[in-house]
DNA sequence: ATGAAAATGACAACCATTTTCATTTTGGGT
DNA sequence: ACCCAAAATGAAAATGGTTGTCATTTTCAT
């Protein structure tokens, strides 16, 4: 009877994915909620949170935290890079992170972990500040 | 009489530093507040937050975020390592991060940043889970 | 069409963090 | 020592992102 496994493409998940595509980069749950409703896509804030949560669980969406602790999301597969952020003015540079991937994979493997993921951010003061 | 010039060493900052030393690794503001008051160091939660803030500004303390967004703090200079955390059971392994130091330093230098710092954490599922 | 299960969303609850503000402490000038 | 202004403190209230609740709606297999 229950043959539904991974076919469940919840409507809300699709709406949220569409929103993330339109935004292109990172967006917070609340921003996403605004964007979606601005474009006559009626969807509740709670549902946006739930959709994001399930997309994160499904490894479709990445989550990371701004310095103030707010969660921001982006589509996985969007080229995986890291950020160099100026603590003073907020200027952000995208950094290639192949080294980090390897480091994380290796450290995980050495300790018998699977489904390895990682976060890595660099911060400092840019030359304009 | 008072020849300690510009040791603007606020009493609360010292209490908080002592707490961080005692804890040894990472601690949240609230944990710190508990620890301090448990040891008959009377200090308010608000003051703990303010002290941590000023210590972070003074580059005496590092701040990073747990996955749930809560801020955790540690003394700078406390042996610099990273964590491999099991998403399921919370088991944590300390990982050497020399590669990361170099990666961060280099990326910062290449982009004209100074006072480079970084965060990096690895997560996955441990073999017991 | 029908009933059960899943999904939805308005609203309330939660909780870490910040702000407010009244009070206390500190420290320099006299 | 004494004043007094500025800094520090902390209890309580406010803030704000996120999660829980629950009544209602939608989906879907029969």
mmCIF file of N, CA, C and O (backbone and C1' of nucleotides) in Angstrom, chain A residues 4 8 10 12 42-44 46-47 50, chain C residues 5-12 17-18:
data_model
loop_
_atom_site.group_PDB
_atom_site.id
_atom_site.type_symbol
_atom_site.label_atom_id
_atom_site.label_comp_id
_atom_site.label_asym_id
_atom_site.label_seq_id
_atom_site.Cartn_x
_atom_site.Cartn_y
_atom_site.Cartn_z
ATOM 1 N N UNK A 4 4.813 5.119 -1.521
ATOM 2 C CA UNK A 4 4.902 6.531 -1.894
ATOM 3 C C UNK A 4 6.304 7.073 -1.757
ATOM 4 O O UNK A 4 6.621 8.107 -2.245
ATOM 5 N N UNK A 8 7.023 11.980 -3.219
ATOM 6 C CA UNK A 8 6.244 13.045 -2.634
ATOM 7 C C UNK A 8 6.910 14.397 -2.892
ATOM 8 O O UNK A 8 7.774 14.830 -2.160
ATOM 9 N N UNK A 10 6.081 17.701 -2.433
ATOM 10 C CA UNK A 10 5.110 18.608 -1.837
ATOM 11 C C UNK A 10 5.070 19.905 -2.623
ATOM 12 O O UNK A 10 6.087 20.428 -3.042
ATOM 13 N N UNK A 12 4.516 22.829 -1.575
ATOM 14 C CA UNK A 12 5.232 23.913 -0.910
ATOM 15 C C UNK A 12 6.731 23.817 -1.170
ATOM 16 O O UNK A 12 7.404 24.831 -1.367
ATOM 17 N N UNK A 42 0.773 32.436 -2.857
ATOM 18 C CA UNK A 42 0.334 32.478 -1.475
ATOM 19 C C UNK A 42 0.903 31.280 -0.711
ATOM 20 O O UNK A 42 0.638 30.137 -1.042
ATOM 21 N N UNK A 43 1.703 31.578 0.280
ATOM 22 C CA UNK A 43 2.274 30.513 1.102
ATOM 23 C C UNK A 43 2.581 31.083 2.477
ATOM 24 O O UNK A 43 3.043 32.220 2.592
ATOM 25 N N UNK A 44 2.301 30.311 3.502
ATOM 26 C CA UNK A 44 2.461 30.808 4.868
ATOM 27 C C UNK A 44 3.904 30.707 5.336
ATOM 28 O O UNK A 44 4.676 29.876 4.846
ATOM 29 N N UNK A 46 5.050 29.642 8.175
ATOM 30 C CA UNK A 46 5.294 28.340 8.791
ATOM 31 C C UNK A 46 5.650 27.304 7.737
ATOM 32 O O UNK A 46 6.573 26.502 7.910
ATOM 33 N N UNK A 47 4.903 27.323 6.650
ATOM 34 C CA UNK A 47 5.133 26.339 5.594
ATOM 35 C C UNK A 47 6.491 26.549 4.938
ATOM 36 O O UNK A 47 7.176 25.581 4.585
ATOM 37 N N UNK A 50 8.924 24.940 7.161
ATOM 38 C CA UNK A 50 8.877 23.486 7.086
ATOM 39 C C UNK A 50 9.464 22.980 5.786
ATOM 40 O O UNK A 50 10.192 21.981 5.754
ATOM 41 P P DA C 5 -5.355 7.006 9.278
ATOM 42 O "O5'" DA C 5 -4.159 7.697 8.511
ATOM 43 C "C5'" DA C 5 -3.847 7.290 7.173
ATOM 44 C "C4'" DA C 5 -3.218 8.450 6.426
ATOM 45 C "C3'" DA C 5 -2.182 9.232 7.247
ATOM 46 O "O3'" DA C 5 -1.027 9.415 6.452
ATOM 47 C "C1'" DA C 5 -3.769 10.710 6.327
ATOM 48 P P DA C 6 0.288 10.034 7.086
ATOM 49 O "O5'" DA C 6 0.499 11.327 6.177
ATOM 50 C "C5'" DA C 6 0.353 11.227 4.761
ATOM 51 C "C4'" DA C 6 0.219 12.604 4.163
ATOM 52 C "C3'" DA C 6 1.269 13.609 4.635
ATOM 53 O "O3'" DA C 6 1.785 14.282 3.505
ATOM 54 C "C1'" DA C 6 -0.908 14.498 4.953
ATOM 55 P P DA C 7 2.920 15.379 3.677
ATOM 56 O "O5'" DA C 7 2.063 16.721 3.551
ATOM 57 C "C5'" DA C 7 1.192 16.862 2.438
ATOM 58 C "C4'" DA C 7 0.524 18.227 2.475
ATOM 59 C "C3'" DA C 7 1.454 19.390 2.800
ATOM 60 O "O3'" DA C 7 1.128 20.457 1.920
ATOM 61 C "C1'" DA C 7 -0.362 19.380 4.307
ATOM 62 P P DT C 8 2.091 21.736 1.822
ATOM 63 O "O5'" DT C 8 1.204 22.850 2.517
ATOM 64 C "C5'" DT C 8 -0.157 22.992 2.107
ATOM 65 C "C4'" DT C 8 -0.913 23.848 3.085
ATOM 66 C "C3'" DT C 8 -0.154 25.087 3.567
ATOM 67 O "O3'" DT C 8 -0.832 26.234 3.088
ATOM 68 C "C1'" DT C 8 -1.317 23.989 5.341
ATOM 69 P P DG C 9 -0.030 27.622 2.991
ATOM 70 O "O5'" DG C 9 -0.582 28.355 4.289
ATOM 71 C "C5'" DG C 9 -1.986 28.422 4.486
ATOM 72 C "C4'" DG C 9 -2.302 28.956 5.861
ATOM 73 C "C3'" DG C 9 -1.386 30.098 6.337
ATOM 74 O "O3'" DG C 9 -2.165 30.965 7.141
ATOM 75 C "C1'" DG C 9 -1.282 28.364 7.872
ATOM 76 P P DA C 10 -2.084 32.497 6.883
ATOM 77 O "O5'" DA C 10 -2.782 33.047 8.212
ATOM 78 C "C5'" DA C 10 -4.130 32.681 8.483
ATOM 79 C "C4'" DA C 10 -4.346 32.523 9.976
ATOM 80 C "C3'" DA C 10 -3.807 33.672 10.830
ATOM 81 O "O3'" DA C 10 -4.796 34.006 11.804
ATOM 82 C "C1'" DA C 10 -2.868 31.614 11.561
ATOM 83 P P DC C 11 -4.525 35.270 12.764
ATOM 84 O "O5'" DC C 11 -3.937 34.605 14.079
ATOM 85 C "C5'" DC C 11 -4.611 33.480 14.671
ATOM 86 C "C4'" DC C 11 -3.703 32.847 15.715
ATOM 87 C "C3'" DC C 11 -2.981 33.843 16.627
ATOM 88 O "O3'" DC C 11 -3.449 33.678 17.954
ATOM 89 C "C1'" DC C 11 -1.561 32.064 15.943
ATOM 90 P P DA C 12 -2.823 34.575 19.129
ATOM 91 O "O5'" DA C 12 -2.049 33.473 19.998
ATOM 92 C "C5'" DA C 12 -2.605 32.170 20.127
ATOM 93 C "C4'" DA C 12 -1.552 31.242 20.714
ATOM 94 C "C3'" DA C 12 -0.776 31.826 21.886
ATOM 95 O "O3'" DA C 12 -0.615 30.810 22.867
ATOM 96 C "C1'" DA C 12 0.727 31.208 20.173
ATOM 97 P P DT C 17 22.720 33.318 22.438
ATOM 98 O "O5'" DT C 17 22.243 34.837 22.359
ATOM 99 C "C5'" DT C 17 21.752 35.336 21.120
ATOM 100 C "C4'" DT C 17 21.110 36.688 21.304
ATOM 101 C "C3'" DT C 17 22.015 37.744 21.963
ATOM 102 O "O3'" DT C 17 22.281 38.744 20.986
ATOM 103 C "C1'" DT C 17 19.785 37.842 22.773
ATOM 104 P P DT C 18 23.144 40.027 21.370
ATOM 105 O "O5'" DT C 18 21.996 41.105 21.650
ATOM 106 C "C5'" DT C 18 20.943 41.237 20.708
ATOM 107 C "C4'" DT C 18 19.998 42.349 21.127
ATOM 108 C "C3'" DT C 18 20.687 43.637 21.579
ATOM 109 O "O3'" DT C 18 20.044 44.699 20.907
ATOM 110 C "C1'" DT C 18 19.158 42.899 23.234
#
